[in-house]
Amino acid sequence: VIAYKDAGDSNKGKAVVATVSGTSISFGTPAVFNTGSTGACKIAYDANAQKHVIIYNDSGNSNYGTAVVATVSGTSISFGSETVFESASSGEFAIAYNSTAQKVVLFYRVSSQTNDGTLRVGTVSGTSISFGTVNRFENGCENQSIAYDSSNDKMVLAYRDGGNSDKGVVRVGTVSGTTISVGSEVEYESGDSLRNQIVYDETSEKIVIAYAEETNSNHGTAIAGTVSGTSVTFGSKVVFNAEETSYLGITYDASAGKPIIAFRDGNTTT
């Protein structure tokens, strides 16, 4: 399922079901989940509820952070009612599913709260979603991403710490019921870390972070870390693209047992 803003249709929030067959892909009919201007769409699959959760910035409602539960049937998709999870201007959303707790965890920042890094735990029931207590744990949190470490049953948060010289840091989160607590910061990049993206590698049982290292001409860089308790130890960073790197994305290919990084290479024309 792909969630997106349709710039050709008044920036409405839409989602579409994609079906893979061999090396081909086909699409169902896009459906609207937000009729107002929509931004920063992110999506996660709740395997327990067998639903997708879409979070987004609702520009038609004071840029509030909003969530909606999506149900797939064949190549069609339908939605429950929109639920506001943050009644303030919010952005840079990230979301991941915790399969042990059977919850989704949201990681985002709130501009009216000095860009506080904020966490909320969401519970899907039918076509609705409810949220636990807000945890604002960091001022000046930017370029954030989140992954679930299934071996250690931990959420791992990667972000640029605007209150600490823009360093790249992680914190380890523990979900208990509908709340989440976090450990201390652990640094993975002493320079300015941009466009941080994180994934859990089930084969190596490590987290992998891809980012643009601003102090190294925004070269694409990656680093792997091992979670222990509420801390992380990191190996050496590796440059994977010795050019300006932007629009990063990372995922894990379970069949190949490898992380895959997608990005825009500043040395090309596209």
PDB file of C-alpha atoms in Angstrom:
ATOM      1  CA  VAL A   1       0.000   0.000   0.000  1.00  0.00           C
ATOM      2  CA  ILE A   2       1.345   3.410  -1.005  1.00  0.00           C
ATOM      3  CA  ALA A   3       0.164   6.568   0.781  1.00  0.00           C
ATOM      4  CA  TYR A   4       0.888   9.921  -0.796  1.00  0.00           C
ATOM      5  CA  LYS A   5      -0.100  13.525  -1.436  1.00  0.00           C
ATOM      6  CA  ASP A   6      -1.645  14.024  -4.881  1.00  0.00           C
ATOM      7  CA  ALA A   7      -0.275  17.383  -6.057  1.00  0.00           C
ATOM      8  CA  GLY A   8      -2.425  17.076  -9.180  1.00  0.00           C
ATOM      9  CA  ASP A   9      -5.616  16.947  -7.115  1.00  0.00           C
ATOM     10  CA  SER A  10      -5.446  19.768  -4.545  1.00  0.00           C
ATOM     11  CA  ASN A  11      -2.832  17.910  -2.441  1.00  0.00           C
ATOM     12  CA  LYS A  12      -5.393  15.416  -1.204  1.00  0.00           C
ATOM     13  CA  GLY A  13      -4.180  12.433   0.799  1.00  0.00           C
ATOM     14  CA  LYS A  14      -4.569   9.226  -1.178  1.00  0.00           C
ATOM     15  CA  ALA A  15      -3.605   5.568  -0.960  1.00  0.00           C
ATOM     16  CA  VAL A  16      -3.423   2.824  -3.553  1.00  0.00           C
ATOM     17  CA  VAL A  17      -2.984  -0.949  -3.416  1.00  0.00           C
ATOM     18  CA  ALA A  18      -0.091  -2.391  -5.422  1.00  0.00           C
ATOM     19  CA  THR A  19       0.137  -6.038  -6.499  1.00  0.00           C
ATOM     20  CA  VAL A  20       3.480  -7.624  -7.393  1.00  0.00           C
ATOM     21  CA  SER A  21       3.624 -10.453  -9.920  1.00  0.00           C
ATOM     22  CA  GLY A  22       7.087 -11.672 -10.834  1.00  0.00           C
ATOM     23  CA  THR A  23       8.974  -8.523 -11.815  1.00  0.00           C
ATOM     24  CA  SER A  24       5.829  -6.525 -12.644  1.00  0.00           C
ATOM     25  CA  ILE A  25       3.570  -4.360 -10.504  1.00  0.00           C
ATOM     26  CA  SER A  26      -0.039  -3.279 -11.005  1.00  0.00           C
ATOM     27  CA  PHE A  27      -2.247  -0.871  -9.099  1.00  0.00           C
ATOM     28  CA  GLY A  28      -5.825  -0.638  -7.954  1.00  0.00           C
ATOM     29  CA  THR A  29      -7.846   2.575  -7.934  1.00  0.00           C
ATOM     30  CA  PRO A  30      -6.498   5.316  -5.638  1.00  0.00           C
ATOM     31  CA  ALA A  31      -8.807   6.253  -2.756  1.00  0.00           C
ATOM     32  CA  VAL A  32      -8.915   9.505  -0.765  1.00  0.00           C
ATOM     33  CA  PHE A  33      -8.283   9.371   2.980  1.00  0.00           C
ATOM     34  CA  ASN A  34      -8.024  13.155   3.518  1.00  0.00           C
ATOM     35  CA  THR A  35      -9.806  15.683   1.320  1.00  0.00           C
ATOM     36  CA  GLY A  36      -7.720  18.605   2.619  1.00  0.00           C
ATOM     37  CA  SER A  37      -4.110  19.427   1.849  1.00  0.00           C
ATOM     38  CA  THR A  38      -1.980  16.557   3.149  1.00  0.00           C
ATOM     39  CA  GLY A  39       1.737  16.274   3.890  1.00  0.00           C
ATOM     40  CA  ALA A  40       4.459  14.014   5.301  1.00  0.00           C
ATOM     41  CA  CYS A  41       2.552  10.749   4.784  1.00  0.00           C
ATOM     42  CA  LYS A  42       4.022   7.651   6.424  1.00  0.00           C
ATOM     43  CA  ILE A  43       2.560   4.165   6.675  1.00  0.00           C
ATOM     44  CA  ALA A  44       3.007   0.953   8.683  1.00  0.00           C
ATOM     45  CA  TYR A  45       1.306  -2.443   8.635  1.00  0.00           C
ATOM     46  CA  ASP A  46      -0.231  -3.776  11.843  1.00  0.00           C
ATOM     47  CA  ALA A  47       0.057  -7.546  11.364  1.00  0.00           C
ATOM     48  CA  ASN A  48      -2.150  -8.333  14.377  1.00  0.00           C
ATOM     49  CA  ALA A  49      -5.049  -6.139  13.251  1.00  0.00           C
ATOM     50  CA  GLN A  50      -4.301  -6.826   9.566  1.00  0.00           C
ATOM     51  CA  LYS A  51      -4.647  -3.112   8.889  1.00  0.00           C
ATOM     52  CA  HIS A  52      -2.440  -0.339   7.631  1.00  0.00           C
ATOM     53  CA  VAL A  53      -1.981   2.838   9.678  1.00  0.00           C
ATOM     54  CA  ILE A  54      -1.342   6.077   7.783  1.00  0.00           C
ATOM     55  CA  ILE A  55      -0.106   9.164   9.622  1.00  0.00           C
ATOM     56  CA  TYR A  56       0.135  12.609   8.074  1.00  0.00           C
ATOM     57  CA  ASN A  57       0.131  16.354   8.493  1.00  0.00           C
ATOM     58  CA  ASP A  58      -3.382  17.719   7.887  1.00  0.00           C
ATOM     59  CA  SER A  59      -2.803  21.178   6.426  1.00  0.00           C
ATOM     60  CA  GLY A  60      -6.560  21.671   6.265  1.00  0.00           C
ATOM     61  CA  ASN A  61      -6.738  21.312  10.041  1.00  0.00           C
ATOM     62  CA  SER A  62      -3.974  23.570  11.412  1.00  0.00           C
ATOM     63  CA  ASN A  63      -1.242  21.052  10.408  1.00  0.00           C
ATOM     64  CA  TYR A  64      -2.332  18.699  13.172  1.00  0.00           C
ATOM     65  CA  GLY A  65      -0.812  15.231  13.287  1.00  0.00           C
ATOM     66  CA  THR A  66      -3.531  12.832  12.145  1.00  0.00           C
ATOM     67  CA  ALA A  67      -3.919   9.087  11.692  1.00  0.00           C
ATOM     68  CA  VAL A  68      -6.290   6.871   9.775  1.00  0.00           C
ATOM     69  CA  VAL A  69      -6.704   3.073   9.647  1.00  0.00           C
ATOM     70  CA  ALA A  70      -6.871   1.483   6.197  1.00  0.00           C
ATOM     71  CA  THR A  71      -8.428  -1.845   5.197  1.00  0.00           C
ATOM     72  CA  VAL A  72      -7.385  -3.676   2.027  1.00  0.00           C
ATOM     73  CA  SER A  73      -9.838  -5.863   0.133  1.00  0.00           C
ATOM     74  CA  GLY A  74      -8.509  -7.261  -3.119  1.00  0.00           C
ATOM     75  CA  THR A  75      -7.106  -4.262  -4.979  1.00  0.00           C
ATOM     76  CA  SER A  76      -9.339  -1.779  -3.143  1.00  0.00           C
ATOM     77  CA  ILE A  77      -8.713   0.182   0.044  1.00  0.00           C
ATOM     78  CA  SER A  78     -11.088   1.856   2.506  1.00  0.00           C
ATOM     79  CA  PHE A  79     -10.574   3.972   5.605  1.00  0.00           C
ATOM     80  CA  GLY A  80     -11.913   4.504   9.099  1.00  0.00           C
ATOM     81  CA  SER A  81     -12.410   7.947  10.624  1.00  0.00           C
ATOM     82  CA  GLU A  82      -9.480  10.332  10.909  1.00  0.00           C
ATOM     83  CA  THR A  83      -8.009  10.592  14.429  1.00  0.00           C
ATOM     84  CA  VAL A  84      -5.910  13.546  15.590  1.00  0.00           C
ATOM     85  CA  PHE A  85      -2.954  12.357  17.678  1.00  0.00           C
ATOM     86  CA  GLU A  86      -1.262  15.763  18.033  1.00  0.00           C
ATOM     87  CA  SER A  87      -3.335  18.979  18.312  1.00  0.00           C
ATOM     88  CA  ALA A  88      -0.431  21.173  17.218  1.00  0.00           C
ATOM     89  CA  SER A  89       1.592  21.776  14.077  1.00  0.00           C
ATOM     90  CA  SER A  90       3.548  18.559  13.576  1.00  0.00           C
ATOM     91  CA  GLY A  91       5.895  17.084  10.998  1.00  0.00           C
ATOM     92  CA  GLU A  92       8.716  14.757   9.998  1.00  0.00           C
ATOM     93  CA  PHE A  93       6.682  11.705  10.881  1.00  0.00           C
ATOM     94  CA  ALA A  94       8.030   8.187  11.305  1.00  0.00           C
ATOM     95  CA  ILE A  95       6.120   5.041  12.257  1.00  0.00           C
ATOM     96  CA  ALA A  96       6.969   1.397  12.972  1.00  0.00           C
ATOM     97  CA  TYR A  97       5.081  -1.683  14.163  1.00  0.00           C
ATOM     98  CA  ASN A  98       6.064  -3.493  17.355  1.00  0.00           C
ATOM     99  CA  SER A  99       5.032  -7.108  16.771  1.00  0.00           C
ATOM    100  CA  THR A 100       5.450  -8.177  20.421  1.00  0.00           C
ATOM    101  CA  ALA A 101       3.329  -5.386  21.878  1.00  0.00           C
ATOM    102  CA  GLN A 102       1.093  -5.428  18.777  1.00  0.00           C
ATOM    103  CA  LYS A 103       1.209  -1.643  18.672  1.00  0.00           C
ATOM    104  CA  VAL A 104       2.367   1.023  16.247  1.00  0.00           C
ATOM    105  CA  VAL A 105       4.833   3.608  17.538  1.00  0.00           C
ATOM    106  CA  LEU A 106       4.856   7.167  16.163  1.00  0.00           C
ATOM    107  CA  PHE A 107       7.963   9.378  16.212  1.00  0.00           C
ATOM    108  CA  TYR A 108       7.613  13.017  15.146  1.00  0.00           C
ATOM    109  CA  ARG A 109       8.369  16.595  16.097  1.00  0.00           C
ATOM    110  CA  VAL A 110       6.127  19.445  17.236  1.00  0.00           C
ATOM    111  CA  SER A 111       7.077  22.947  16.054  1.00  0.00           C
ATOM    112  CA  SER A 112       5.232  24.760  18.863  1.00  0.00           C
ATOM    113  CA  GLN A 113       7.221  22.731  21.413  1.00  0.00           C
ATOM    114  CA  THR A 114      10.711  23.818  20.187  1.00  0.00           C
ATOM    115  CA  ASN A 115      10.601  20.920  17.688  1.00  0.00           C
ATOM    116  CA  ASP A 116      10.351  18.437  20.521  1.00  0.00           C
ATOM    117  CA  GLY A 117      10.947  14.819  19.569  1.00  0.00           C
ATOM    118  CA  THR A 118       7.693  13.112  20.504  1.00  0.00           C
ATOM    119  CA  LEU A 119       6.562   9.505  20.809  1.00  0.00           C
ATOM    120  CA  ARG A 120       3.109   7.969  20.989  1.00  0.00           C
ATOM    121  CA  VAL A 121       1.962   4.368  21.075  1.00  0.00           C
ATOM    122  CA  GLY A 122      -1.100   3.533  18.981  1.00  0.00           C
ATOM    123  CA  THR A 123      -3.544   0.640  19.319  1.00  0.00           C
ATOM    124  CA  VAL A 124      -5.685  -0.422  16.377  1.00  0.00           C
ATOM    125  CA  SER A 125      -9.185  -1.759  17.045  1.00  0.00           C
ATOM    126  CA  GLY A 126     -11.320  -2.457  14.025  1.00  0.00           C
ATOM    127  CA  THR A 127     -11.049   0.620  11.827  1.00  0.00           C
ATOM    128  CA  SER A 128     -10.157   2.952  14.715  1.00  0.00           C
ATOM    129  CA  ILE A 129      -6.929   3.819  16.489  1.00  0.00           C
ATOM    130  CA  SER A 130      -6.309   5.187  19.985  1.00  0.00           C
ATOM    131  CA  PHE A 131      -3.133   6.556  21.526  1.00  0.00           C
ATOM    132  CA  GLY A 132      -1.364   6.397  24.866  1.00  0.00           C
ATOM    133  CA  THR A 133       0.412   9.164  26.770  1.00  0.00           C
ATOM    134  CA  VAL A 134       2.601  11.648  24.908  1.00  0.00           C
ATOM    135  CA  ASN A 135       6.349  11.347  25.570  1.00  0.00           C
ATOM    136  CA  ARG A 136       8.272  14.518  24.620  1.00  0.00           C
ATOM    137  CA  PHE A 137      11.848  13.475  25.255  1.00  0.00           C
ATOM    138  CA  GLU A 138      14.109  15.784  23.208  1.00  0.00           C
ATOM    139  CA  ASN A 139      14.304  19.442  22.154  1.00  0.00           C
ATOM    140  CA  GLY A 140      15.419  20.239  18.617  1.00  0.00           C
ATOM    141  CA  CYS A 141      14.804  16.785  17.165  1.00  0.00           C
ATOM    142  CA  GLU A 142      15.101  16.606  13.360  1.00  0.00           C
ATOM    143  CA  ASN A 143      15.318  14.166  10.438  1.00  0.00           C
ATOM    144  CA  GLN A 144      13.982  11.318  12.556  1.00  0.00           C
ATOM    145  CA  SER A 145      13.362   7.666  11.769  1.00  0.00           C
ATOM    146  CA  ILE A 146      12.292   4.614  13.780  1.00  0.00           C
ATOM    147  CA  ALA A 147      12.721   0.837  13.553  1.00  0.00           C
ATOM    148  CA  TYR A 148      11.710  -2.197  15.609  1.00  0.00           C
ATOM    149  CA  ASP A 149      14.469  -4.528  16.801  1.00  0.00           C
ATOM    150  CA  SER A 150      12.551  -7.800  17.087  1.00  0.00           C
ATOM    151  CA  SER A 151      15.434  -9.712  18.708  1.00  0.00           C
ATOM    152  CA  ASN A 152      15.583  -7.328  21.649  1.00  0.00           C
ATOM    153  CA  ASP A 153      11.944  -6.144  21.551  1.00  0.00           C
ATOM    154  CA  LYS A 154      13.046  -2.509  21.365  1.00  0.00           C
ATOM    155  CA  MET A 155      12.182   0.532  19.288  1.00  0.00           C
ATOM    156  CA  VAL A 156      15.289   2.315  18.013  1.00  0.00           C
ATOM    157  CA  LEU A 157      15.052   6.043  17.242  1.00  0.00           C
ATOM    158  CA  ALA A 158      17.564   7.758  14.948  1.00  0.00           C
ATOM    159  CA  TYR A 159      17.634  11.528  14.548  1.00  0.00           C
ATOM    160  CA  ARG A 160      19.687  14.693  14.291  1.00  0.00           C
ATOM    161  CA  ASP A 161      19.987  16.398  17.678  1.00  0.00           C
ATOM    162  CA  GLY A 162      19.606  20.130  17.052  1.00  0.00           C
ATOM    163  CA  GLY A 163      20.442  20.823  20.687  1.00  0.00           C
ATOM    164  CA  ASN A 164      23.740  18.930  20.453  1.00  0.00           C
ATOM    165  CA  SER A 165      25.584  20.366  17.419  1.00  0.00           C
ATOM    166  CA  ASP A 166      23.281  18.491  14.999  1.00  0.00           C
ATOM    167  CA  LYS A 167      24.987  15.191  15.794  1.00  0.00           C
ATOM    168  CA  GLY A 168      23.468  11.926  14.653  1.00  0.00           C
ATOM    169  CA  VAL A 169      22.174  10.041  17.684  1.00  0.00           C
ATOM    170  CA  VAL A 170      19.973   7.125  18.647  1.00  0.00           C
ATOM    171  CA  ARG A 171      17.863   6.273  21.653  1.00  0.00           C
ATOM    172  CA  VAL A 172      16.394   2.895  22.503  1.00  0.00           C
ATOM    173  CA  GLY A 173      12.708   2.819  23.389  1.00  0.00           C
ATOM    174  CA  THR A 174      10.805   0.265  25.468  1.00  0.00           C
ATOM    175  CA  VAL A 175       7.061  -0.160  24.984  1.00  0.00           C
ATOM    176  CA  SER A 176       4.962  -1.033  28.030  1.00  0.00           C
ATOM    177  CA  GLY A 177       1.242  -1.155  27.428  1.00  0.00           C
ATOM    178  CA  THR A 178       0.380   2.120  25.703  1.00  0.00           C
ATOM    179  CA  THR A 179       3.463   4.034  26.909  1.00  0.00           C
ATOM    180  CA  ILE A 180       7.076   4.171  25.777  1.00  0.00           C
ATOM    181  CA  SER A 181      10.225   5.115  27.682  1.00  0.00           C
ATOM    182  CA  VAL A 182      13.636   5.884  26.171  1.00  0.00           C
ATOM    183  CA  GLY A 183      17.247   5.394  27.211  1.00  0.00           C
ATOM    184  CA  SER A 184      20.120   7.860  26.969  1.00  0.00           C
ATOM    185  CA  GLU A 185      21.476   9.242  23.707  1.00  0.00           C
ATOM    186  CA  VAL A 186      24.158   7.292  21.870  1.00  0.00           C
ATOM    187  CA  GLU A 187      26.106   9.106  19.157  1.00  0.00           C
ATOM    188  CA  TYR A 188      26.712   7.521  15.756  1.00  0.00           C
ATOM    189  CA  GLU A 189      27.808  10.665  13.874  1.00  0.00           C
ATOM    190  CA  SER A 190      29.871  13.438  15.495  1.00  0.00           C
ATOM    191  CA  GLY A 191      29.297  15.783  12.553  1.00  0.00           C
ATOM    192  CA  ASP A 192      26.019  17.025  11.091  1.00  0.00           C
ATOM    193  CA  SER A 193      23.753  14.084  10.290  1.00  0.00           C
ATOM    194  CA  LEU A 194      21.044  14.640   7.652  1.00  0.00           C
ATOM    195  CA  ARG A 195      18.116  12.603   6.259  1.00  0.00           C
ATOM    196  CA  ASN A 196      18.577   9.779   8.760  1.00  0.00           C
ATOM    197  CA  GLN A 197      16.890   6.493   7.879  1.00  0.00           C
ATOM    198  CA  ILE A 198      16.978   3.339  10.000  1.00  0.00           C
ATOM    199  CA  VAL A 199      16.068  -0.317   9.478  1.00  0.00           C
ATOM    200  CA  TYR A 200      16.522  -3.551  11.434  1.00  0.00           C
ATOM    201  CA  ASP A 201      18.564  -6.281   9.739  1.00  0.00           C
ATOM    202  CA  GLU A 202      17.116  -9.592  10.961  1.00  0.00           C
ATOM    203  CA  THR A 203      20.017 -11.621   9.572  1.00  0.00           C
ATOM    204  CA  SER A 204      22.813  -9.812  11.408  1.00  0.00           C
ATOM    205  CA  GLU A 205      20.502  -8.754  14.266  1.00  0.00           C
ATOM    206  CA  LYS A 206      21.740  -5.200  13.913  1.00  0.00           C
ATOM    207  CA  ILE A 207      20.208  -1.845  13.155  1.00  0.00           C
ATOM    208  CA  VAL A 208      21.484  -0.075  10.025  1.00  0.00           C
ATOM    209  CA  ILE A 209      21.346   3.722   9.648  1.00  0.00           C
ATOM    210  CA  ALA A 210      21.802   5.512   6.325  1.00  0.00           C
ATOM    211  CA  TYR A 211      22.338   9.268   6.267  1.00  0.00           C
ATOM    212  CA  ALA A 212      23.991  12.187   4.495  1.00  0.00           C
ATOM    213  CA  GLU A 213      27.129  13.348   6.305  1.00  0.00           C
ATOM    214  CA  GLU A 214      27.102  17.131   5.938  1.00  0.00           C
ATOM    215  CA  THR A 215      30.684  17.547   7.175  1.00  0.00           C
ATOM    216  CA  ASN A 216      31.761  15.216   4.356  1.00  0.00           C
ATOM    217  CA  SER A 217      30.060  17.004   1.425  1.00  0.00           C
ATOM    218  CA  ASN A 218      26.743  15.258   2.169  1.00  0.00           C
ATOM    219  CA  HIS A 219      28.149  11.913   1.076  1.00  0.00           C
ATOM    220  CA  GLY A 220      25.857   8.945   1.603  1.00  0.00           C
ATOM    221  CA  THR A 221      27.020   7.086   4.704  1.00  0.00           C
ATOM    222  CA  ALA A 222      25.868   3.990   6.573  1.00  0.00           C
ATOM    223  CA  ILE A 223      26.622   2.481   9.955  1.00  0.00           C
ATOM    224  CA  ALA A 224      25.495  -0.662  11.790  1.00  0.00           C
ATOM    225  CA  GLY A 225      24.806  -0.966  15.502  1.00  0.00           C
ATOM    226  CA  THR A 226      23.957  -3.627  18.060  1.00  0.00           C
ATOM    227  CA  VAL A 227      21.287  -3.027  20.699  1.00  0.00           C
ATOM    228  CA  SER A 228      21.930  -4.145  24.265  1.00  0.00           C
ATOM    229  CA  GLY A 229      19.448  -3.149  26.919  1.00  0.00           C
ATOM    230  CA  THR A 230      18.727   0.534  26.335  1.00  0.00           C
ATOM    231  CA  SER A 231      22.041   1.283  24.633  1.00  0.00           C
ATOM    232  CA  VAL A 232      23.653   0.710  21.224  1.00  0.00           C
ATOM    233  CA  THR A 233      27.235   0.015  20.183  1.00  0.00           C
ATOM    234  CA  PHE A 234      28.309   0.962  16.660  1.00  0.00           C
ATOM    235  CA  GLY A 235      30.889  -0.284  14.205  1.00  0.00           C
ATOM    236  CA  SER A 236      32.714   1.912  11.695  1.00  0.00           C
ATOM    237  CA  LYS A 237      30.782   4.076   9.269  1.00  0.00           C
ATOM    238  CA  VAL A 238      31.012   3.361   5.528  1.00  0.00           C
ATOM    239  CA  VAL A 239      30.505   5.758   2.599  1.00  0.00           C
ATOM    240  CA  PHE A 240      28.183   4.152   0.042  1.00  0.00           C
ATOM    241  CA  ASN A 241      27.889   7.190  -2.265  1.00  0.00           C
ATOM    242  CA  ALA A 242      30.805   9.617  -2.558  1.00  0.00           C
ATOM    243  CA  GLU A 243      28.546  12.351  -3.934  1.00  0.00           C
ATOM    244  CA  GLU A 244      25.870  14.609  -2.531  1.00  0.00           C
ATOM    245  CA  THR A 245      23.111  12.288  -1.355  1.00  0.00           C
ATOM    246  CA  SER A 246      19.451  13.151  -0.731  1.00  0.00           C
ATOM    247  CA  TYR A 247      15.955  11.634  -0.581  1.00  0.00           C
ATOM    248  CA  LEU A 248      17.192   8.614   1.334  1.00  0.00           C
ATOM    249  CA  GLY A 249      15.122   5.536   1.972  1.00  0.00           C
ATOM    250  CA  ILE A 250      16.033   2.170   3.487  1.00  0.00           C
ATOM    251  CA  THR A 251      14.273  -1.177   3.790  1.00  0.00           C
ATOM    252  CA  TYR A 252      15.103  -4.793   4.565  1.00  0.00           C
ATOM    253  CA  ASP A 253      14.851  -7.563   1.965  1.00  0.00           C
ATOM    254  CA  ALA A 254      13.921 -10.625   4.037  1.00  0.00           C
ATOM    255  CA  SER A 255      14.488 -13.060   1.141  1.00  0.00           C
ATOM    256  CA  ALA A 256      18.028 -11.866   0.465  1.00  0.00           C
ATOM    257  CA  GLY A 257      18.717 -11.029   4.122  1.00  0.00           C
ATOM    258  CA  LYS A 258      20.088  -7.611   3.159  1.00  0.00           C
ATOM    259  CA  PRO A 259      19.211  -3.959   3.748  1.00  0.00           C
ATOM    260  CA  ILE A 260      18.582  -1.909   0.595  1.00  0.00           C
ATOM    261  CA  ILE A 261      19.239   1.827   0.390  1.00  0.00           C
ATOM    262  CA  ALA A 262      17.607   4.076  -2.211  1.00  0.00           C
ATOM    263  CA  PHE A 263      18.714   7.670  -2.743  1.00  0.00           C
ATOM    264  CA  ARG A 264      19.170  10.522  -5.173  1.00  0.00           C
ATOM    265  CA  ASP A 265      22.733  10.944  -6.396  1.00  0.00           C
ATOM    266  CA  GLY A 266      23.710  14.597  -6.732  1.00  0.00           C
ATOM    267  CA  ASN A 267      26.202  13.691  -9.461  1.00  0.00           C
ATOM    268  CA  THR A 268      23.443  12.637 -11.862  1.00  0.00           C
ATOM    269  CA  THR A 269      20.853  14.686 -13.715  1.00  0.00           C
ATOM    270  CA  THR A 270      17.835  13.069 -12.010  1.00  0.00           C
TER     271      THR A 270
END
